[in-house]
Amino acid sequence: MRPADVLAIGETMVMVTPVDGRLDADSTYILRPGGAESNVAALLAQLGHSTAWASAVGRDPLGDVIVDSLRAHGVNVELVRRDAERPTAVYFKDPTSSGTSVYYYRRGSAASAMSAAEVAGWAAPPPRVTHISGITAALSEPCLDLTRHIVFDRPLRPSVVSFDVNHRPGLWSGDGPDVLLELARRADVVFVGRDEAAALWGTSDAESVRELLDGLPYLIVKDAAIEAVSFTPTGVHREPSMPVEVLDAVGAGDAFAAGWLSGFLDGRDEATRLRLGHYAASRVLMTPADLADLPPADEIVTLLTEGAHAYVADRRPGH
């Protein structure tokens, strides 16, 4: 495989979404890939970076939907294993006026059988950044071993390890807070929501998250519609969120991580990295899908320089 800027590792499911209306017998549906790590890879590819995704899907039509779609988004899928025994996972979105409910069907999926033994086949050549999340750690014991291997043993060295906490309470049996804290403390870059950290570890604000995760090279705490705060070797940086009309919040955190990582890969200053994260997240918030169309990073930076906060605030779905 050719060298990649970013290798994203984790399960992607087929997302079943009503085109117009609720989850019911009379709706029309679309099938799209939905997975935190592959979302990051696909968005980074749009931003102009070389990306690859490592995972497993079933040797079934739903697996084809995922692989073909991500390949079309510019993601290298050579490291995806096709499993003839286990199925591709599925989830359904049910949009309502009070928010979107999500229903998962992923137990026993192909990706849940991923293990640390597979990593040796992903190592040459190593990517600049390896991105993984707490979702993978929660899927199964082999997936937890895989995540620990990536974060603790660094088999893809000298790759920078990027870890999105991505706590999914329904996947954990009770040890999630301790496991996720252990993983976060050993990564190089950590993304976590302020409310997410509060629920997991009892922290109250970005500064208390920093105290808990002291020593990380890069910690980014996202506070939804308020701001993002990063703690880096150059100090503490704060950037307000962009005001937008929210259609669906699913996938916005992945988009923020993609935007920030794009700025990191390009050596941009920290304020620009955070603004890129906000911009990418804002575009996903305005669509019912997990992915949105993004221009190359250079064009976004130009927009940011010219006042993209106003530009994004004026954007509405369909415009």
PDB file of N, CA, C and O in Angstrom, residues 65 69 118 121 140 143 150 159 221 251 284 288 290 296:
ATOM      1  N   VAL A  65     -21.430  -2.032  -0.261  1.00  0.00           N
ATOM      2  CA  VAL A  65     -21.881  -0.640  -0.164  1.00  0.00           C
ATOM      3  C   VAL A  65     -20.830   0.204   0.548  1.00  0.00           C
ATOM      4  O   VAL A  65     -20.477   1.303   0.109  1.00  0.00           O
ATOM      5  N   SER A  69     -18.355   2.809  -1.499  1.00  0.00           N
ATOM      6  CA  SER A  69     -18.602   4.217  -1.184  1.00  0.00           C
ATOM      7  C   SER A  69     -17.354   4.903  -0.663  1.00  0.00           C
ATOM      8  O   SER A  69     -17.014   6.019  -1.090  1.00  0.00           O
ATOM      9  N   GLU A 118      -3.836  -8.699  13.379  1.00  0.00           N
ATOM     10  CA  GLU A 118      -3.964  -8.137  12.036  1.00  0.00           C
ATOM     11  C   GLU A 118      -3.068  -6.928  11.802  1.00  0.00           C
ATOM     12  O   GLU A 118      -2.803  -6.549  10.660  1.00  0.00           O
ATOM     13  N   GLY A 121       0.014  -6.602   9.341  1.00  0.00           N
ATOM     14  CA  GLY A 121      -0.210  -6.412   7.918  1.00  0.00           C
ATOM     15  C   GLY A 121      -0.518  -4.980   7.530  1.00  0.00           C
ATOM     16  O   GLY A 121      -0.650  -4.674   6.343  1.00  0.00           O
ATOM     17  N   SER A 140     -15.522  -5.775  21.417  1.00  0.00           N
ATOM     18  CA  SER A 140     -15.248  -7.149  21.838  1.00  0.00           C
ATOM     19  C   SER A 140     -13.898  -7.175  22.539  1.00  0.00           C
ATOM     20  O   SER A 140     -13.126  -6.215  22.465  1.00  0.00           O
ATOM     21  N   CYS A 143     -11.158  -6.771  19.995  1.00  0.00           N
ATOM     22  CA  CYS A 143     -11.047  -5.376  19.557  1.00  0.00           C
ATOM     23  C   CYS A 143     -10.414  -4.500  20.631  1.00  0.00           C
ATOM     24  O   CYS A 143      -9.689  -3.545  20.307  1.00  0.00           O
ATOM     25  N   ILE A 150      -2.456  -0.899  19.546  1.00  0.00           N
ATOM     26  CA  ILE A 150      -2.168   0.309  18.759  1.00  0.00           C
ATOM     27  C   ILE A 150      -1.669   1.437  19.653  1.00  0.00           C
ATOM     28  O   ILE A 150      -0.679   2.112  19.351  1.00  0.00           O
ATOM     29  N   SER A 159       4.293   6.542  13.710  1.00  0.00           N
ATOM     30  CA  SER A 159       3.009   7.199  13.519  1.00  0.00           C
ATOM     31  C   SER A 159       2.501   7.839  14.809  1.00  0.00           C
ATOM     32  O   SER A 159       2.582   7.254  15.902  1.00  0.00           O
ATOM     33  N   VAL A 221     -10.681  19.559  23.759  1.00  0.00           N
ATOM     34  CA  VAL A 221     -11.949  19.394  24.469  1.00  0.00           C
ATOM     35  C   VAL A 221     -13.006  20.197  23.731  1.00  0.00           C
ATOM     36  O   VAL A 221     -12.910  21.424  23.636  1.00  0.00           O
ATOM     37  N   GLY A 251     -22.051  12.521  13.576  1.00  0.00           N
ATOM     38  CA  GLY A 251     -20.915  12.672  12.675  1.00  0.00           C
ATOM     39  C   GLY A 251     -20.165  13.977  12.829  1.00  0.00           C
ATOM     40  O   GLY A 251     -19.065  14.136  12.279  1.00  0.00           O
ATOM     41  N   VAL A 284     -21.270  19.240   8.535  1.00  0.00           N
ATOM     42  CA  VAL A 284     -21.969  17.984   8.816  1.00  0.00           C
ATOM     43  C   VAL A 284     -23.233  18.242   9.631  1.00  0.00           C
ATOM     44  O   VAL A 284     -24.256  17.571   9.437  1.00  0.00           O
ATOM     45  N   PRO A 288     -28.358  15.702   6.945  1.00  0.00           N
ATOM     46  CA  PRO A 288     -28.813  14.507   7.666  1.00  0.00           C
ATOM     47  C   PRO A 288     -27.838  13.338   7.566  1.00  0.00           C
ATOM     48  O   PRO A 288     -28.018  12.327   8.245  1.00  0.00           O
ATOM     49  N   ASP A 290     -23.847  11.507   7.673  1.00  0.00           N
ATOM     50  CA  ASP A 290     -22.652  11.577   8.528  1.00  0.00           C
ATOM     51  C   ASP A 290     -21.514  12.315   7.849  1.00  0.00           C
ATOM     52  O   ASP A 290     -20.549  12.700   8.500  1.00  0.00           O
ATOM     53  N   PRO A 296     -11.210  21.639  -0.536  1.00  0.00           N
ATOM     54  CA  PRO A 296      -9.855  21.397  -0.032  1.00  0.00           C
ATOM     55  C   PRO A 296      -9.517  22.336   1.124  1.00  0.00           C
ATOM     56  O   PRO A 296     -10.051  23.448   1.231  1.00  0.00           O
TER      57      PRO A 296
END
